[in-house]
Short mmCIF file of C-alpha atoms in Angstrom, two decimals:
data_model
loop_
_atom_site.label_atom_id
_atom_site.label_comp_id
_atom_site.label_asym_id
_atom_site.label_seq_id
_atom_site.Cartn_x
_atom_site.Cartn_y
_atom_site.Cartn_z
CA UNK A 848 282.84 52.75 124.37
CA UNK A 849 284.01 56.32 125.24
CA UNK A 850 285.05 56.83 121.07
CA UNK A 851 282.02 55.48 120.14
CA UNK A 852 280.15 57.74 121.95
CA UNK A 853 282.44 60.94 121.56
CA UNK A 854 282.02 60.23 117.81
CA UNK A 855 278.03 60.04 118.55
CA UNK A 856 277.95 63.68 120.44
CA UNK A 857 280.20 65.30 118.13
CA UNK A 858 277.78 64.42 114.80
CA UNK A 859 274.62 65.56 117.29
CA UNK A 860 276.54 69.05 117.80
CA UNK A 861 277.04 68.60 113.88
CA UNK A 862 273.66 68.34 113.20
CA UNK A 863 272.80 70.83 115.73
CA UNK A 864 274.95 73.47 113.91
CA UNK A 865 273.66 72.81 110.70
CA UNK A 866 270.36 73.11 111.58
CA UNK A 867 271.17 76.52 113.34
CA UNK A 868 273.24 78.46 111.07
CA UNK A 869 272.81 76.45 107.80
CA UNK A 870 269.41 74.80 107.11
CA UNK A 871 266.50 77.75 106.38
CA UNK A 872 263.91 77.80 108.87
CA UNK A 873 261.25 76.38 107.33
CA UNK A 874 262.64 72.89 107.20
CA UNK A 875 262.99 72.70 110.77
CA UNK A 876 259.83 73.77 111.32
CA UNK A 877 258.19 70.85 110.21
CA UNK A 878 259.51 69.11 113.41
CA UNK A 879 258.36 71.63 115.45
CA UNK A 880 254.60 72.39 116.55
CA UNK A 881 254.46 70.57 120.18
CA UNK A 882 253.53 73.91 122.20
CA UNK A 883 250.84 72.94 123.66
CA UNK A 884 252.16 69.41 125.29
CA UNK A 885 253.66 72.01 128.37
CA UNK A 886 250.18 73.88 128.48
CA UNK A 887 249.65 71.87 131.64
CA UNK A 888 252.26 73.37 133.44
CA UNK A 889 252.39 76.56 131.59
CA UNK A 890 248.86 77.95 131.50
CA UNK A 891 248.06 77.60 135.65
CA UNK A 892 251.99 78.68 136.53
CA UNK A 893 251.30 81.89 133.41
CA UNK A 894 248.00 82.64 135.89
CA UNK A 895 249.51 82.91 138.90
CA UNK A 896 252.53 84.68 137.37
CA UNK A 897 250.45 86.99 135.89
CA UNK A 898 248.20 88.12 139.10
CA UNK A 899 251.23 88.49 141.35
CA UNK A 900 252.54 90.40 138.14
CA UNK A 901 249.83 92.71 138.40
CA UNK A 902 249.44 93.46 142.44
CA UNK A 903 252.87 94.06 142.10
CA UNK A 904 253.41 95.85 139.13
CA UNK A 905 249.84 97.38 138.00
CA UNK A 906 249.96 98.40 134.34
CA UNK A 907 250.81 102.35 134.14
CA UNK A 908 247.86 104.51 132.50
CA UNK A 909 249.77 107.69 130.51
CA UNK A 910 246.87 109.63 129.53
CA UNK A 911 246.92 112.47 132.03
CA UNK A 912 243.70 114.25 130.47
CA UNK A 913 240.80 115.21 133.13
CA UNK A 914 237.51 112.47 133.24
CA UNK A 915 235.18 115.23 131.75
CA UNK A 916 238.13 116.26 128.14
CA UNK A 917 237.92 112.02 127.91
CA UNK A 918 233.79 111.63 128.20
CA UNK A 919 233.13 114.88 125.89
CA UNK A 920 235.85 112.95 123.33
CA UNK A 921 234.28 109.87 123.66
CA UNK A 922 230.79 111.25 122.73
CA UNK A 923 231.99 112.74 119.94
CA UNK A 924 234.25 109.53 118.60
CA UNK A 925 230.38 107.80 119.26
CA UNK A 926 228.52 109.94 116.29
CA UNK A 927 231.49 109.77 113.95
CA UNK A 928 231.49 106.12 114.40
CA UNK A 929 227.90 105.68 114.03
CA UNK A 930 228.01 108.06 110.72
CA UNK A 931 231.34 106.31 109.33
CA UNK A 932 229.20 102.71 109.81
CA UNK A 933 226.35 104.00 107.61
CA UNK A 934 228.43 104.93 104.97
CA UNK A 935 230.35 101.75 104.90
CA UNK A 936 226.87 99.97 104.62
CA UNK A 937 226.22 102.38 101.82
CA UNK A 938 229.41 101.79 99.84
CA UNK A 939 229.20 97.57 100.36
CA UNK A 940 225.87 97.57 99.39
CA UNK A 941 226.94 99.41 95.83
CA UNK A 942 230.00 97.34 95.45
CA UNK A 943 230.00 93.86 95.33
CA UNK A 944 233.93 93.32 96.52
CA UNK A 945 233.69 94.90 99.56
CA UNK A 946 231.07 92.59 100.75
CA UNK A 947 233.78 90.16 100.95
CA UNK A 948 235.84 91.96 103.12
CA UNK A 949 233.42 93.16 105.99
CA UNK A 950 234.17 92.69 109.21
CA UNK A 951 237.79 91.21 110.36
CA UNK A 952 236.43 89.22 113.66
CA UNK A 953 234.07 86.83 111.58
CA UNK A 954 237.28 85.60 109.70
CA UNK A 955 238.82 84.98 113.12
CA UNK A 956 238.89 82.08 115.62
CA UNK A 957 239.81 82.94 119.29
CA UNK A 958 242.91 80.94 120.72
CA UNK A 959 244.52 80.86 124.18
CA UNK A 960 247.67 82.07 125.11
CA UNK A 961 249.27 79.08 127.04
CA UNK A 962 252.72 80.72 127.45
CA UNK A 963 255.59 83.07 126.23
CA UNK A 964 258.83 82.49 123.99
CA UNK A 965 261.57 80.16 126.76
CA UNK A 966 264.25 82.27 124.91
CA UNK A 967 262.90 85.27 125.39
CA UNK A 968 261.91 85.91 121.36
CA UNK A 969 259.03 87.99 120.91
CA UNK A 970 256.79 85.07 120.73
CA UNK A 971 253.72 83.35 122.17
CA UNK A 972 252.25 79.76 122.17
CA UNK A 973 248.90 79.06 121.47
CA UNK A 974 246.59 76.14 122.48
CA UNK A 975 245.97 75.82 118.48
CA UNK A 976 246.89 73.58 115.63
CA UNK A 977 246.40 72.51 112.37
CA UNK A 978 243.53 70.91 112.70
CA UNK A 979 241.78 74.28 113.87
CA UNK A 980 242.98 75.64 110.28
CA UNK A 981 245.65 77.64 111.84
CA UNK A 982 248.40 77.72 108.81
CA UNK A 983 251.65 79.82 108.56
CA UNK A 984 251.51 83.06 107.95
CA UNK A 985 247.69 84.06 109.07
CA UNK A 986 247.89 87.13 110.81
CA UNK A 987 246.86 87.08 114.53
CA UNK A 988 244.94 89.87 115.82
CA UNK A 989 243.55 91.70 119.45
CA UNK A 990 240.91 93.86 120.35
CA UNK A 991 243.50 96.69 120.40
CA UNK A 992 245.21 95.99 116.86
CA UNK A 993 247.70 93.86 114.99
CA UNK A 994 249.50 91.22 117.39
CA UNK A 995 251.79 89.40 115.06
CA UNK A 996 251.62 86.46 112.47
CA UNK A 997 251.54 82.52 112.64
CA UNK A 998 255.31 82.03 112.54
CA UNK A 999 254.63 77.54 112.51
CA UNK A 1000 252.25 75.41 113.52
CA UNK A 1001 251.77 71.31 113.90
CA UNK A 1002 249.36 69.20 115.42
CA UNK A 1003 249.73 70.12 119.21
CA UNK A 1004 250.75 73.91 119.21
CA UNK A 1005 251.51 77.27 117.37
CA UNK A 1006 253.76 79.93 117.92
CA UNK A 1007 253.47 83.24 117.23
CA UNK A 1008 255.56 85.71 116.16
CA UNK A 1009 255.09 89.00 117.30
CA UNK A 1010 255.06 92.57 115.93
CA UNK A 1011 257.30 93.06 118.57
CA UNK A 1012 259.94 90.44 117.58
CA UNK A 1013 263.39 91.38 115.98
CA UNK A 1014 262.85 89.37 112.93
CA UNK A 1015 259.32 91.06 111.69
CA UNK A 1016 259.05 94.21 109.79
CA UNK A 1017 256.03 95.45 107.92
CA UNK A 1018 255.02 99.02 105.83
CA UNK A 1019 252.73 101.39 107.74
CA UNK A 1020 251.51 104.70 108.06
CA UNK A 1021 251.55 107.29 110.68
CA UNK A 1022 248.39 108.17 111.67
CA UNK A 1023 246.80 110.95 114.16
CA UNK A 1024 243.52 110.79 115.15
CA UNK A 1025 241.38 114.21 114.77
CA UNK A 1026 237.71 114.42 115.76
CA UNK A 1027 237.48 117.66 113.89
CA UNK A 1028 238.74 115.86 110.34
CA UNK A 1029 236.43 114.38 108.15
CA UNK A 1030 236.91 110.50 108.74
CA UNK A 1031 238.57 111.18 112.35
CA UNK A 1032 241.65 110.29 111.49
CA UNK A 1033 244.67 112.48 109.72
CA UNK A 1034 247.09 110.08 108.28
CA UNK A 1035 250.46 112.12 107.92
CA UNK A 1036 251.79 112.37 104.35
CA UNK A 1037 255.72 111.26 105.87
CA UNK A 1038 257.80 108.88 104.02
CA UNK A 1039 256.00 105.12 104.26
CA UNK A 1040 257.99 104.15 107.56
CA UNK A 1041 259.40 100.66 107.72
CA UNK A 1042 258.04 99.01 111.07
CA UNK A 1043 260.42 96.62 112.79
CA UNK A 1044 260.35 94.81 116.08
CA UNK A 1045 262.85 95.79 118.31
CA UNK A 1046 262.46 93.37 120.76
CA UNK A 1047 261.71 94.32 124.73
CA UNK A 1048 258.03 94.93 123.77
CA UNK A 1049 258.70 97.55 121.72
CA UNK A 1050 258.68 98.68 117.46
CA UNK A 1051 261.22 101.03 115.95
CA UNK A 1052 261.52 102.80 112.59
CA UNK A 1053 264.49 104.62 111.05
CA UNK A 1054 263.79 105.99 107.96
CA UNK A 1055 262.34 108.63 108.15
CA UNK A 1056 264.53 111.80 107.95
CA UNK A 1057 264.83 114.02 111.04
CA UNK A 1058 263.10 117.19 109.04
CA UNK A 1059 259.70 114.80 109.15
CA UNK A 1060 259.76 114.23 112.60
CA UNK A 1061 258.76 116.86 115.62
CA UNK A 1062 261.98 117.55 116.31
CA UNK A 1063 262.74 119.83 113.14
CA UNK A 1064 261.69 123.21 112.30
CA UNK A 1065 260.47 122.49 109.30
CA UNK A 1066 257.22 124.37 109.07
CA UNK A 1067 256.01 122.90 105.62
CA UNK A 1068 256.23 119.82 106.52
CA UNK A 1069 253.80 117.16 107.87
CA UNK A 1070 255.56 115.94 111.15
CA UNK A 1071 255.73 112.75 113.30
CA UNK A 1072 255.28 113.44 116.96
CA UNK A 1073 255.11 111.62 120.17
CA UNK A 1074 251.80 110.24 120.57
CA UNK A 1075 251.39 110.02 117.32
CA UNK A 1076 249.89 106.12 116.08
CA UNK A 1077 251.10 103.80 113.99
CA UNK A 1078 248.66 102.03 111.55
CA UNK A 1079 249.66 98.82 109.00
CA UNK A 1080 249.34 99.57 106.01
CA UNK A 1081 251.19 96.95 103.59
CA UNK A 1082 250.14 95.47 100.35
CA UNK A 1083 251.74 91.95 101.34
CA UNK A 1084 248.96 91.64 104.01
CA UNK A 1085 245.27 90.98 103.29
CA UNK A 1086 243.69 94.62 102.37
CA UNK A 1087 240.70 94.16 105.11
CA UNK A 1088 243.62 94.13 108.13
CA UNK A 1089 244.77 97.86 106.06
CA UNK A 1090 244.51 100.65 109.15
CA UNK A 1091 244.94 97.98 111.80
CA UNK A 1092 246.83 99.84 114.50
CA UNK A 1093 250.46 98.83 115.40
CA UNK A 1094 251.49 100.92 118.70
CA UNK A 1095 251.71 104.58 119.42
CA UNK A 1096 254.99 107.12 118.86
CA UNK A 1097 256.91 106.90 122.62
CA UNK A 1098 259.98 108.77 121.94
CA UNK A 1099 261.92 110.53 118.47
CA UNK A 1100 265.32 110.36 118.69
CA UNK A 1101 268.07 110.87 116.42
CA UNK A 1102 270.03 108.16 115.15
CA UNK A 1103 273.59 108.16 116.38
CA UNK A 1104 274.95 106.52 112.86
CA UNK A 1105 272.92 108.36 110.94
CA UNK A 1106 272.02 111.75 112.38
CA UNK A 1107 269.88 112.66 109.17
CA UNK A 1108 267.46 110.14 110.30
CA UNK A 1109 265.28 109.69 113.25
CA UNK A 1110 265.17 106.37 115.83
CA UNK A 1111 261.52 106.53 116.24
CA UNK A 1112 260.24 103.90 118.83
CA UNK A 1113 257.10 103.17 119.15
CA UNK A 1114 255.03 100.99 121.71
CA UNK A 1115 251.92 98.44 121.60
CA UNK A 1116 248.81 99.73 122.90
CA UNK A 1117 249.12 96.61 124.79
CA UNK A 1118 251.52 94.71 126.52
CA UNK A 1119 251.64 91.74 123.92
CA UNK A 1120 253.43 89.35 126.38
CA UNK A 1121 250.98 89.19 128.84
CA UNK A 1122 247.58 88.42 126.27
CA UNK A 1123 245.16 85.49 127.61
CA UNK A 1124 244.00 85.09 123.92
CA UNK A 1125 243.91 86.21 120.48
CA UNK A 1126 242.28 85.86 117.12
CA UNK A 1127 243.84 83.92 114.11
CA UNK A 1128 242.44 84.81 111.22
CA UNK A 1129 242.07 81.21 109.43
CA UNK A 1130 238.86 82.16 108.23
CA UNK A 1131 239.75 84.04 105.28
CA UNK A 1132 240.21 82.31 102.00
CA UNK A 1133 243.40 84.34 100.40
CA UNK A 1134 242.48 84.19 97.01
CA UNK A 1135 239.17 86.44 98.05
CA UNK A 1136 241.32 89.47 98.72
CA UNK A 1137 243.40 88.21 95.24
CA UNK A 1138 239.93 87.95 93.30
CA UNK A 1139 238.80 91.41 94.62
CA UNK A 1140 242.09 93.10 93.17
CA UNK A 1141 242.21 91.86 90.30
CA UNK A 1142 238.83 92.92 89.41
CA UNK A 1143 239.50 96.47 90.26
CA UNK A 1144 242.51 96.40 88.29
CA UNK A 1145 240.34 94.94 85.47
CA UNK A 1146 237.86 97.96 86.05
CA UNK A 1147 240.85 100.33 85.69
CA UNK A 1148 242.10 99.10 82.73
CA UNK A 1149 238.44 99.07 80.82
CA UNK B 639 269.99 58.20 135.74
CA UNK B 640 266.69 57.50 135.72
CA UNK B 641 265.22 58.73 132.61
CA UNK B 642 261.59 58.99 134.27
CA UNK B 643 263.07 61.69 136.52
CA UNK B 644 265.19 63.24 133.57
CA UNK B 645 261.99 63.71 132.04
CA UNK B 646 259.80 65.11 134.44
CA UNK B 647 262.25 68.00 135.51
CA UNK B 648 262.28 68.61 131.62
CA UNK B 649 258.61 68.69 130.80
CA UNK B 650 257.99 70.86 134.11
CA UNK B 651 261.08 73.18 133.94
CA UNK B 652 260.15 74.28 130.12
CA UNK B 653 256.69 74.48 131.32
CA UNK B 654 257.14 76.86 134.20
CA UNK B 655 259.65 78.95 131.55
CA UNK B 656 256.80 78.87 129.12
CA UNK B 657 254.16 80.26 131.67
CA UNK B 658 255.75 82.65 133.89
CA UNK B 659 259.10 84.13 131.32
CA UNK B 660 257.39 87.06 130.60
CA UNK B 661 255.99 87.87 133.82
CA UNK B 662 259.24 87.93 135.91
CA UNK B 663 261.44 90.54 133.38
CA UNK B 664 263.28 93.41 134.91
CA UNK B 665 265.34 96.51 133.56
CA UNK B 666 265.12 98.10 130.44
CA UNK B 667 266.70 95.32 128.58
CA UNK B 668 263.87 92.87 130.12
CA UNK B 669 266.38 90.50 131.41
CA UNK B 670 264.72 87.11 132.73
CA UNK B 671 266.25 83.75 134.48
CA UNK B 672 267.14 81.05 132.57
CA UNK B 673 265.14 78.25 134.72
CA UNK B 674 266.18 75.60 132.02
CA UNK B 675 269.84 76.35 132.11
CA UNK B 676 269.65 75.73 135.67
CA UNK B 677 267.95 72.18 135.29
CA UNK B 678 271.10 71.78 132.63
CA UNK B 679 273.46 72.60 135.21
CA UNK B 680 271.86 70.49 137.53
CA UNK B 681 271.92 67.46 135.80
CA UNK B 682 275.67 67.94 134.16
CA UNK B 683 277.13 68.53 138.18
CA UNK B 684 275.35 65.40 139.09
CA UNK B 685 275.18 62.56 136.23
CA UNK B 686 278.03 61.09 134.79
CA UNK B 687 280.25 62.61 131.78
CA UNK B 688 278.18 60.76 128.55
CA UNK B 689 274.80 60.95 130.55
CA UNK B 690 275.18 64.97 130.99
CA UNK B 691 275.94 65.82 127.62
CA UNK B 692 273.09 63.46 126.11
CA UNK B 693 271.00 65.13 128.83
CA UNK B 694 272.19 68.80 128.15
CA UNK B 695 271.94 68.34 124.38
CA UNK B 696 268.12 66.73 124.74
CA UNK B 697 266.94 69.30 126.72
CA UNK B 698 268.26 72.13 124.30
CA UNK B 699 266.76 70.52 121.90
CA UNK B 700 262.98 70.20 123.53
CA UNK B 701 263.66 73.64 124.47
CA UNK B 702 264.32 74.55 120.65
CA UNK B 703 260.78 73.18 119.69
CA UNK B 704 259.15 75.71 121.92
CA UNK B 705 260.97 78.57 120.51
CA UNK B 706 261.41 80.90 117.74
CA UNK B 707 264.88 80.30 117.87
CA UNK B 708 265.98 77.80 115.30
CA UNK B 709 266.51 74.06 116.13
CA UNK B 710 269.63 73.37 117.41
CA UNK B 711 270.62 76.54 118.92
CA UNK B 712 269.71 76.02 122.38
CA UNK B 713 271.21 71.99 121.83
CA UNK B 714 274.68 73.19 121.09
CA UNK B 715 274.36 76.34 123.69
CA UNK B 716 273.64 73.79 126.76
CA UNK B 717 275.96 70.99 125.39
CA UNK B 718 278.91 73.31 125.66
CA UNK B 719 277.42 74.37 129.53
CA UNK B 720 277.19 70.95 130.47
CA UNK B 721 280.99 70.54 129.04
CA UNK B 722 282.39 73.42 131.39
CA UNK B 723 279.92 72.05 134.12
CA UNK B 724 280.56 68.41 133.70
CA UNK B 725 285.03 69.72 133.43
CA UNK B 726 283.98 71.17 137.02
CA UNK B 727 282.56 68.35 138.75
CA UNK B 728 285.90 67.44 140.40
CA UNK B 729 287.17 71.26 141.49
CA UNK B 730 284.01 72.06 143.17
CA UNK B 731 281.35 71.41 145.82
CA UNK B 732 278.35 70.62 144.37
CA UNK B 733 275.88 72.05 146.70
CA UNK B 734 277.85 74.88 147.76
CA UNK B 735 275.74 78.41 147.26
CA UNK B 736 278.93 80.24 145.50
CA UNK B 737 279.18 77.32 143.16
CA UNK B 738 275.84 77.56 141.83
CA UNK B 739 276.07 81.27 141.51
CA UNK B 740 279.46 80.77 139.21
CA UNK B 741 278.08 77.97 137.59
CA UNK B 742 274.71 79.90 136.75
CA UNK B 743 276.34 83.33 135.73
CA UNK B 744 279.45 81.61 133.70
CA UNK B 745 276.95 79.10 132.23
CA UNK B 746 274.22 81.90 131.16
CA UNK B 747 277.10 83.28 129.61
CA UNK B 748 278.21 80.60 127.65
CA UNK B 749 274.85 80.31 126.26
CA UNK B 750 274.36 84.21 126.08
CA UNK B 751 277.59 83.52 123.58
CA UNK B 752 276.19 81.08 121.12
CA UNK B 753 272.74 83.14 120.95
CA UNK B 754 274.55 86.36 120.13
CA UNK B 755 277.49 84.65 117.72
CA UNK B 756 274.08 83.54 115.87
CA UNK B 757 272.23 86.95 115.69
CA UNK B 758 275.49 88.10 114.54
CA UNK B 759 275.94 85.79 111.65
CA UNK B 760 272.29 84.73 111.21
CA UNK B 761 269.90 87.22 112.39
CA UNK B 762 268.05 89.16 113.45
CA UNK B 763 270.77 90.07 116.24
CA UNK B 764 270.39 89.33 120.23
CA UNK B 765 270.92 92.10 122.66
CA UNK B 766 274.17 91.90 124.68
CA UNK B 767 272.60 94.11 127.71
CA UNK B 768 269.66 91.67 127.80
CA UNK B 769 272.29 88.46 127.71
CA UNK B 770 274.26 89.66 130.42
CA UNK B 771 271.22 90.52 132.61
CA UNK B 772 269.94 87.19 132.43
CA UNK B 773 273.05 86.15 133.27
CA UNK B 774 273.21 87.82 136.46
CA UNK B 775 269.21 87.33 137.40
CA UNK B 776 270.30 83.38 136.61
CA UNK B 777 273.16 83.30 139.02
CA UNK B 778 271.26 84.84 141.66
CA UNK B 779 268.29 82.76 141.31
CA UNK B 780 270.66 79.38 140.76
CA UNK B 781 271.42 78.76 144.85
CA UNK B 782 267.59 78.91 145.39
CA UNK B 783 266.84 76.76 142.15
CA UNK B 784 269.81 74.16 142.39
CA UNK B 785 269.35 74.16 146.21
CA UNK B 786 265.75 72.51 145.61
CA UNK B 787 266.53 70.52 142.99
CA UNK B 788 269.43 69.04 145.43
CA UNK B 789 266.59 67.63 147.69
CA UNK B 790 265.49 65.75 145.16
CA UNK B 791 268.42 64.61 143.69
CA UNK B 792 267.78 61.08 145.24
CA UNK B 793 264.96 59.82 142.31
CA UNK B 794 267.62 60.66 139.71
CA UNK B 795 269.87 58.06 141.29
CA UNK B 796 273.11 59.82 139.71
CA UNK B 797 275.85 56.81 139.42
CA UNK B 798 278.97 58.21 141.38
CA UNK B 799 281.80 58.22 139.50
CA UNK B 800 284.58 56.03 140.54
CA UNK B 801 288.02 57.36 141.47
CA UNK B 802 291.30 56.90 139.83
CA UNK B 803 292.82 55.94 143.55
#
């Protein structure tokens, strides 16, 4: 009885390796997609946790600028928003394509958060599931920017990857916004920085070159500072999320195995961990965005 | 042991990781307490030899489907802390505070171990400074934690196991 059952466990811890270190990901995740079975437990203990969180820990505000510098820059970001909208009525109206496109939230279908990663993976489950539409890979989206993308789903939950997560990296652009430019915005002409999670809530990039980065002398050069954003800006992802903001510049550092280079980190404008809910974007038919390039590109060429 | 117990501390222990993990990180590294490990250790100190391991290895496993991790890692991470725990069960007393600190802090290292041998090989790689401060926010937590879980050790009706002589 003992063998039988020794020789039992040891093909489970078999199987368990191969799965782990052998078998690619997406095989396993077929079996996976329960999430939302623990939501009943989750979601009220995720409440409490999270308003004992906050009387205990209150969310730090960093901007340090007086109430009367932040109205005057408000009322200014107002008009250039209200101008930038008329011209983006103007150009859709003229071209056909960009009608498609329009705005990201009517692609998108709300979700709730019902917990966290148990590993502590940049991760979070969502009360969501196939038969919503939700599908690997759609991107999932918040008020403030990019949150992450649809890592699997089944019929009683979906998880989440973050931006945040070790395993997700994406192209961007560094971006500073500039009421006194044109389209408010100055997107610096750096190298395209590779955006990776870096787990603990936070993004990094490292390769961009030291003379690119605040911390050189350069005086020619277009430089990333602190406080600088990050936007995405990758052709892999559909073009209407292009701009979506990633996180803002926290520190420049240089890279201790690479001192050419900097360790830029960069942080969400929101604590990811701790959304209620989010937007999947299972709205949006992929070929659309495929459609609209390759009729530009068939413009081009004639 | 009963299996409706088993299941119950499984489906509310993952739950309770689910909804409150992120809230109760400290330290740079964002080190959090492993509540499931605990429930592992819990059930390999208690239940016979065979019933532990199938125990440990099932609850890896449910806690694998709620995870980015891939399936199978958390499995084979509590099946070897319910081996140590269950190789224990006979040196130590079971509801003694120290012993559920060592048990906790040597047991969230043992799994620490298996998560970072995989980042290593596999990717993307774990961070040793958060490992090791889960370990320690484990072991402290683990005398409160096993303590309750004691009081209700009665509806798992653990089998004692029979002496040699």
């Amino acid at each position: 009885m003992r063998l039988r059952f020794n020789q039992v466990f040891v093909g489970l811890l078999v199987l368990a390796i191969l799965s782990a270190f052998v078998l690619p990901a997406d095989i396993t995740n077929r079996l996976r997609g329960f999430q939302a079975i623990f939501a009943p437990v989750s979601r009220p203990t995720r409440a409490v946790a999270s308003s004992v969180h906050d009387r205990i820990a209150p969310r730090l505000h960093h901007d340090t600028r007086n109430a009367d510098d932040v109205k005057d820059e408000n009322e200014q970001l107002r008009v250039l928003v209200m101008s930038l909208s008329g011209q983006l009525d103007e150009l859709r109206r003229v071209t056909n394509d960009l009608d498609q496109l329009g705005d990201v939230k009517q692609h998108c279908t709300r979700f709730k958060v019902i917990g966290g990663d148990p590993s502590g993976r940049g991760s979070l489950l969502l009360a969501a599931s196939t038969r919503d539409g939700v599908r690997e890979a759609q991107p999932v989206l918040s008020g403030q920017g990019l949150v992450g993308v649809i890592d699997h789903v089944g019929l009683a939950g979906a998880q989440v990857r973050l931006i945040t997560d070790r395993d997700f990296k994406v192209s961007g652009r560094f971006l500073r916004f500039d009421t006194k430019s044109k389209n408010g915005e100055q997107t610096l002409a750096t190298k395209i920085p590779l955006v990776r999670g870096a787990g603990n809530g936070l993004l990094e990039v490292q390769n961009i070159e030291m003379k690119e980065t605040a911390l050189s002398d350069d005086p020619l050069k277009e430089k990333v500072a602190v406080g600088d954003y990050v936007k995405l800006e990758d052709p892999l992802w559909p073009p209407n999320l292009s701009g979506k903001l990633l996180g803002q510049v926290e520190t420049i550092t240089q890279q201790s195995g690479a001192p050419q280079h900097a360790l830029i980190r960069i942080r969400p404008l929101i604590d990811l961990l701790q959304l209620h809910e989010v937007m999947v974007m299972n709205k949006l038919e992929t070929n659309t965005a495929q459609v609209a390039s390759e009729k530009s590109a068939a413009t081009t060429d004639h | 042991m009963r299996l409706t117990a088993y299941f119950i501390l499984v489906y509310l222990v993952i739950g309770v990781q689910i909804g409150m993990g992120d809230f109760v990180r400290v330290g740079s590294s964002g080190a959090r307490p492993d509540l499931v490990l605990l429930a592992v250790i819990f059930i390999a100190i208690h239940a016979p030899r065979d019933a532990a391991l199938l125990g440990a290895f099932g609850i890896g496993l449910v806690k694998d489907m709620t995870t980015l991790s891939p399936l199978g890692l958390y499995a084979i991470a509590y099946s070897l802390v319910a081996m140590f725990t269950v190789s224990t069960q006979e040196l130590v007393y079971r509801a003694h505070p120290v012993t559920h600190v060592m048990l906790g802090f040597a047991g969230s290292l043992f799994a620490g171990a298996v998560v970072l041998i995989h980042g290593w090989i596999k990717g993307p790689p774990a961070s040793f400074a958060e490992v090791f401060g889960s370990a320690l926010y484990t072991a402290l937590l683990a005398p409160v934690i096993l303590g309750a879980l004691n009081l209700a050790k009665g509806a798992f009706s653990f089998r004692r196991r029979q002496r040699a002589f």
